[in-house]
Tab-separated table of C-alpha atoms and ligand atoms in Angstrom:
chain	number	residue	atom	x	y	z
A	167	MET	CA	-106.917	-73.118	-91.632
A	168	ASP	CA	-106.060	-69.488	-92.581
A	169	ILE	CA	-102.387	-68.538	-91.692
A	170	PHE	CA	-100.899	-64.750	-92.573
A	171	LEU	CA	-97.579	-64.093	-93.652
A	172	ALA	CA	-97.557	-60.338	-91.708
A	173	THR	CA	-94.512	-59.464	-94.123
A	174	GLY	CA	-94.404	-56.695	-96.661
A	175	ASN	CA	-91.762	-58.364	-98.179
A	176	ALA	CA	-92.778	-60.509	-101.538
A	177	HIS	CA	-90.136	-62.939	-101.652
A	178	LYS	CA	-89.984	-64.129	-97.902
A	179	ALA	CA	-94.079	-63.996	-98.867
A	180	GLU	CA	-93.001	-66.412	-101.321
A	181	GLU	CA	-90.184	-68.320	-99.345
A	182	PHE	CA	-92.531	-68.887	-97.071
A	183	GLY	CA	-95.278	-70.142	-99.599
A	184	ARG	CA	-93.405	-72.275	-101.260
A	185	MET	CA	-91.966	-74.448	-97.704
A	186	PHE	CA	-95.399	-74.425	-97.006
A	187	ALA	CA	-96.548	-76.219	-99.956
A	188	LYS	CA	-93.495	-78.369	-99.759
A	189	ALA	CA	-94.308	-78.864	-96.411
A	190	GLY	CA	-97.675	-80.054	-98.062
A	191	LEU	CA	-98.722	-78.197	-94.207
A	192	ASP	CA	-102.983	-78.799	-94.164
A	193	VAL	CA	-103.479	-74.485	-94.995
A	194	ARG	CA	-104.036	-71.646	-97.444
A	195	VAL	CA	-101.491	-69.727	-96.856
A	196	ARG	CA	-102.207	-65.779	-97.663
A	197	SER	CA	-100.826	-62.862	-97.859
A	198	ALA	CA	-101.075	-59.152	-95.800
A	199	LYS	CA	-102.590	-57.904	-98.377
A	200	ASP	CA	-105.799	-60.088	-98.501
A	201	LEU	CA	-106.184	-57.768	-95.496
A	202	GLY	CA	-105.472	-54.108	-97.657
A	203	GLY	CA	-101.203	-54.534	-97.236
A	204	MET	CA	-99.265	-54.953	-94.173
A	205	PRO	CA	-99.837	-52.448	-91.333
A	206	TYR	CA	-96.646	-50.270	-90.820
A	207	VAL	CA	-95.249	-51.533	-87.790
A	208	GLU	CA	-92.011	-49.370	-86.254
A	209	GLU	CA	-89.491	-51.973	-85.836
A	210	ILE	CA	-88.077	-50.121	-82.377
A	211	ALA	CA	-87.963	-53.158	-80.308
A	212	GLY	CA	-83.781	-53.694	-80.414
A	213	THR	CA	-84.838	-57.307	-80.433
A	214	PHE	CA	-85.726	-59.954	-83.781
A	215	HIS	CA	-87.911	-60.439	-81.242
A	216	GLY	CA	-89.159	-58.151	-79.775
A	217	ASN	CA	-89.781	-57.018	-84.195
A	218	CYS	CA	-91.430	-59.954	-85.148
A	219	ARG	CA	-93.472	-59.869	-81.855
A	220	LEU	CA	-95.106	-55.204	-83.126
A	221	LYS	CA	-95.542	-57.495	-86.772
A	222	ALA	CA	-97.475	-60.145	-85.050
A	223	ASP	CA	-99.976	-57.511	-83.952
A	224	ALA	CA	-99.882	-55.476	-85.374
A	225	LEU	CA	-101.883	-57.693	-88.763
A	226	ARG	CA	-103.213	-59.466	-84.986
A	227	ALA	CA	-105.171	-56.789	-85.123
A	228	ILE	CA	-107.299	-57.564	-89.028
A	229	ALA	CA	-106.957	-60.100	-89.429
A	230	PRO	CA	-109.366	-62.578	-89.160
A	231	ARG	CA	-111.483	-63.774	-85.622
A	232	LYS	CA	-110.867	-66.456	-87.032
A	233	ALA	CA	-107.142	-67.159	-88.639
A	234	TRP	CA	-103.542	-67.389	-87.560
A	235	VAL	CA	-101.201	-64.908	-88.352
A	236	LEU	CA	-97.217	-66.099	-89.442
A	237	ALA	CA	-94.991	-63.712	-88.443
A	238	ASP	CA	-91.179	-63.245	-89.678
A	239	ASP	CA	-88.295	-61.193	-88.067
A	240	SER	CA	-84.631	-61.877	-89.550
A	241	GLY	CA	-81.184	-60.384	-90.644
A	242	LEU	CA	-77.457	-60.294	-91.133
A	243	CYS	CA	-74.757	-60.806	-88.285
A	244	CYS	CA	-71.782	-60.647	-89.233
A	245	ASP	CA	-68.381	-61.003	-86.499
A	246	ALA	CA	-66.680	-58.193	-87.997
A	247	LEU	CA	-69.002	-55.962	-87.655
A	248	GLN	CA	-70.058	-57.266	-83.884
A	249	GLY	CA	-73.567	-59.495	-84.417
A	250	GLY	CA	-73.845	-56.623	-87.699
A	251	PRO	CA	-75.596	-55.465	-89.921
A	252	GLY	CA	-78.471	-56.862	-87.403
A	253	VAL	CA	-81.969	-55.831	-86.969
A	254	ASP	CA	-81.262	-52.740	-88.484
A	255	SER	CA	-80.328	-55.756	-92.338
A	256	ALA	CA	-83.458	-54.188	-94.168
A	257	VAL	CA	-81.922	-50.703	-92.829
A	258	TYR	CA	-79.025	-51.002	-92.779
A	259	ALA	CA	-78.296	-47.508	-95.564
A	260	GLY	CA	-81.269	-45.956	-94.294
A	261	VAL	CA	-84.384	-45.541	-94.259
A	262	GLY	CA	-86.242	-46.434	-97.871
A	263	ALA	CA	-82.432	-48.192	-99.096
A	264	THR	CA	-82.605	-50.242	-101.868
A	265	ASP	CA	-81.292	-54.191	-100.768
A	266	ALA	CA	-78.124	-52.675	-103.580
A	267	GLN	CA	-77.771	-49.861	-101.539
A	268	ASN	CA	-77.530	-52.258	-98.165
A	269	ARG	CA	-75.449	-54.414	-100.106
A	270	ALA	CA	-73.181	-51.751	-100.546
A	271	LYS	CA	-73.364	-50.546	-97.187
A	272	LEU	CA	-71.520	-53.281	-95.776
A	273	LEU	CA	-69.171	-54.294	-98.757
A	274	GLU	CA	-67.767	-52.079	-97.460
A	275	ALA	CA	-67.436	-51.528	-94.571
A	276	MET	CA	-66.013	-55.450	-94.436
A	277	LYS	CA	-64.410	-53.900	-97.276
A	278	LYS	CA	-60.254	-54.404	-94.354
A	279	ALA	CA	-62.252	-57.806	-92.991
A	280	PRO	CA	-59.358	-60.265	-94.212
A	281	PRO	CA	-61.075	-63.710	-94.199
A	282	HIS	CA	-61.339	-65.725	-91.645
A	283	LYS	CA	-63.073	-62.981	-90.179
A	284	ARG	CA	-65.611	-63.049	-92.802
A	285	GLY	CA	-67.905	-64.987	-90.808
A	286	ALA	CA	-71.614	-64.176	-90.963
A	287	ARG	CA	-75.045	-65.798	-89.931
A	288	PHE	CA	-78.473	-65.805	-91.275
A	289	GLU	CA	-81.581	-64.487	-88.096
A	290	CYS	CA	-84.228	-65.820	-88.646
A	291	HIS	CA	-87.405	-65.739	-85.684
A	292	LEU	CA	-90.429	-66.645	-86.261
A	293	ILE	CA	-94.031	-65.545	-83.646
A	294	LEU	CA	-96.732	-68.248	-84.239
A	295	LEU	CA	-100.227	-66.817	-82.929
A	296	GLY	CA	-103.574	-69.299	-83.412
A	297	PRO	CA	-106.706	-67.603	-83.721
A	298	ASN	CA	-106.143	-66.958	-79.154
A	299	GLN	CA	-102.873	-66.629	-77.995
A	300	GLU	CA	-99.115	-67.367	-79.320
A	301	VAL	CA	-98.372	-70.708	-80.386
A	302	GLY	CA	-94.641	-70.930	-80.476
A	303	LYS	CA	-91.441	-68.618	-81.182
A	304	PHE	CA	-88.928	-70.421	-83.150
A	305	VAL	CA	-85.030	-69.333	-84.143
A	306	GLY	CA	-83.555	-70.392	-87.648
A	307	GLN	CA	-79.626	-69.734	-87.601
A	308	CYS	CA	-77.741	-70.154	-90.596
A	309	TRP	CA	-73.508	-70.019	-90.548
A	310	GLY	CA	-71.349	-68.719	-93.492
A	311	LYS	CA	-68.845	-65.919	-94.384
A	312	ILE	CA	-69.196	-62.721	-96.548
A	313	LEU	CA	-67.741	-62.417	-99.677
A	314	GLU	CA	-65.590	-59.516	-101.381
A	315	ALA	CA	-68.272	-58.925	-103.960
A	316	GLU	CA	-71.848	-59.944	-105.088
A	317	VAL	CA	-72.257	-62.489	-107.257
A	318	GLY	CA	-75.195	-64.517	-108.587
A	319	THR	CA	-78.740	-62.985	-109.144
A	320	GLU	CA	-81.007	-66.066	-107.206
A	321	GLY	CA	-82.857	-64.521	-104.285
A	322	PHE	CA	-83.468	-61.356	-101.820
A	323	GLY	CA	-81.372	-58.975	-99.354
A	324	TYR	CA	-78.348	-60.023	-99.104
A	325	ASP	CA	-77.685	-63.470	-100.425
A	326	SER	CA	-76.014	-62.151	-103.380
A	327	LEU	CA	-72.691	-62.029	-100.917
A	328	PHE	CA	-72.879	-64.794	-98.227
A	329	VAL	CA	-72.191	-68.325	-98.839
A	330	PRO	CA	-73.181	-70.999	-95.788
A	331	ALA	CA	-71.683	-72.910	-94.502
A	332	ASN	CA	-70.190	-76.512	-96.624
A	333	GLU	CA	-71.391	-74.494	-100.153
A	334	GLU	CA	-69.105	-73.630	-103.043
A	335	ARG	CA	-71.927	-70.839	-103.188
A	336	THR	CA	-73.209	-67.880	-102.739
A	337	PHE	CA	-77.163	-68.524	-101.936
A	338	GLY	CA	-77.810	-65.629	-104.812
A	339	GLU	CA	-76.605	-68.833	-107.017
A	340	LEU	CA	-77.812	-71.850	-104.930
A	341	SER	CA	-81.443	-72.761	-106.386
A	342	PRO	CA	-84.557	-71.560	-104.143
A	343	ALA	CA	-85.076	-74.899	-103.335
A	344	LYS	CA	-81.725	-75.407	-101.590
A	345	LYS	CA	-82.194	-72.207	-99.862
A	346	ASP	CA	-85.560	-73.489	-98.521
A	347	ALA	CA	-83.432	-76.516	-97.671
A	348	ILE	CA	-81.036	-75.018	-95.940
A	349	SER	CA	-81.615	-71.635	-95.323
A	350	HIS	CA	-82.679	-69.804	-91.591
A	351	ARG	CA	-85.195	-69.459	-92.566
A	352	ALA	CA	-86.037	-73.250	-93.932
A	353	GLN	CA	-84.533	-74.396	-89.617
A	354	ALA	CA	-87.351	-71.898	-88.359
A	355	PHE	CA	-89.490	-73.743	-90.351
A	356	GLN	CA	-88.452	-76.750	-89.579
A	357	LEU	CA	-88.495	-76.504	-85.744
A	358	MET	CA	-91.996	-74.381	-85.908
A	359	ARG	CA	-93.607	-77.864	-87.632
A	360	SER	CA	-92.236	-80.362	-85.110
A	361	GLU	CA	-93.425	-78.009	-82.907
A	362	GLU	CA	-95.491	-80.418	-80.892
A	363	HIS	CA	-97.980	-77.227	-79.610
A	364	THR	CA	-98.196	-76.732	-83.210
A	365	SER	CA	-100.064	-79.483	-83.931
A	366	GLU	CA	-103.256	-78.565	-85.353
A	367	LEU	CA	-100.657	-77.016	-88.752
A	368	GLN	CA	-101.010	-80.791	-90.457
A	369	SER	CA	-99.975	-82.184	-93.173
A	370	HIS	CA	-101.974	-83.833	-95.414
A	371	SER	CA	-99.802	-86.765	-95.415
A	372	ASP	CA	-100.449	-86.571	-91.465
A	373	LEU	CA	-104.565	-86.589	-91.836
A	374	VAL	CA	-104.598	-89.899	-94.189
B	769	ITT	P1	-90.440	-56.937	-92.686
B	769	ITT	O1	-90.485	-56.183	-91.841
B	769	ITT	O2	-91.832	-56.785	-93.398
B	769	ITT	O3	-90.991	-58.575	-92.876
B	769	ITT	P2	-88.581	-56.541	-93.784
B	769	ITT	O4	-87.513	-56.120	-95.259
B	769	ITT	O5	-88.511	-55.626	-93.698
B	769	ITT	O6	-90.112	-56.903	-94.380
B	769	ITT	P3	-87.293	-57.921	-91.676
B	769	ITT	O7	-87.289	-55.902	-91.292
B	769	ITT	O8	-86.831	-58.935	-90.739
B	769	ITT	O9	-87.882	-57.555	-93.238
B	769	ITT	O10	-85.275	-57.185	-92.937
B	769	ITT	C1	-84.866	-58.588	-92.956
B	769	ITT	C2	-84.027	-58.136	-93.720
B	769	ITT	O11	-82.762	-58.956	-93.180
B	769	ITT	C3	-84.033	-58.188	-95.127
B	769	ITT	O12	-85.449	-56.743	-95.759
B	769	ITT	C4	-82.929	-58.791	-96.065
B	769	ITT	O13	-81.749	-57.116	-95.677
B	769	ITT	C5	-81.852	-58.667	-94.417
B	769	ITT	N1	-82.410	-60.381	-95.259
B	769	ITT	C6	-83.485	-61.619	-94.244
B	769	ITT	N2	-83.689	-63.056	-94.843
B	769	ITT	C7	-83.037	-62.883	-96.102
B	769	ITT	C8	-82.797	-63.173	-96.528
B	769	ITT	O14	-84.163	-64.595	-96.597
B	769	ITT	N3	-81.516	-63.522	-97.830
B	769	ITT	C9	-81.299	-62.629	-97.336
B	769	ITT	N4	-81.075	-61.592	-96.934
B	769	ITT	C10	-82.103	-61.646	-95.790
């Protein structure tokens, strides 16, 4: 079966590509690019779930009838910022801001936060649409803390500022395989795999 990723973010698509490959699922992971690109979506729902649904529906409208669609809305929620930047993570420093500009704004906003107030979590909300209906929604969280300066060049977004719980290094330093094992996206993906309604997403090994 074909599953189209409802994202214009190449880094997310890469992570899903790796996770699907590692899971050995019997699906062909396709990019929104194969449909001419991810349609523009105004992310105005105000919640991760709502924005995720907007993206899923936008791609569903142009995807082949029998294909599946997977959408991701995610972000970083910092204790010291009352959960911000949250749903605004991608546009924290303004519409069109680069990841580097968003990180710089976060460092500035957290400048005065003492170590015990630097807790944060990444959240990932997924919506999976089958050919006829919503098959499931899945939420993953990854807790950790925000450093006072960037470390590492792996990943994207806020990765170089975030040290996951029980780790010494940022997502910007950890290997992609390690991030794929513990991240918010990985946890939502695992829930999707284990959900009974997604039993059509079988792994090759399940099928033999
Ligand atoms: P799409 O809407 O096209 O999927 P996007 O990047 O705009 O791409 P979101 O609206 O979900 O996606 O915003 C997510 C932002 O949250 C992303 O741009 C990063 O700044 C941050 N983010 C999410 N997951 C992350 C991760 O795994 N590592 C680092 N930053 C992440």
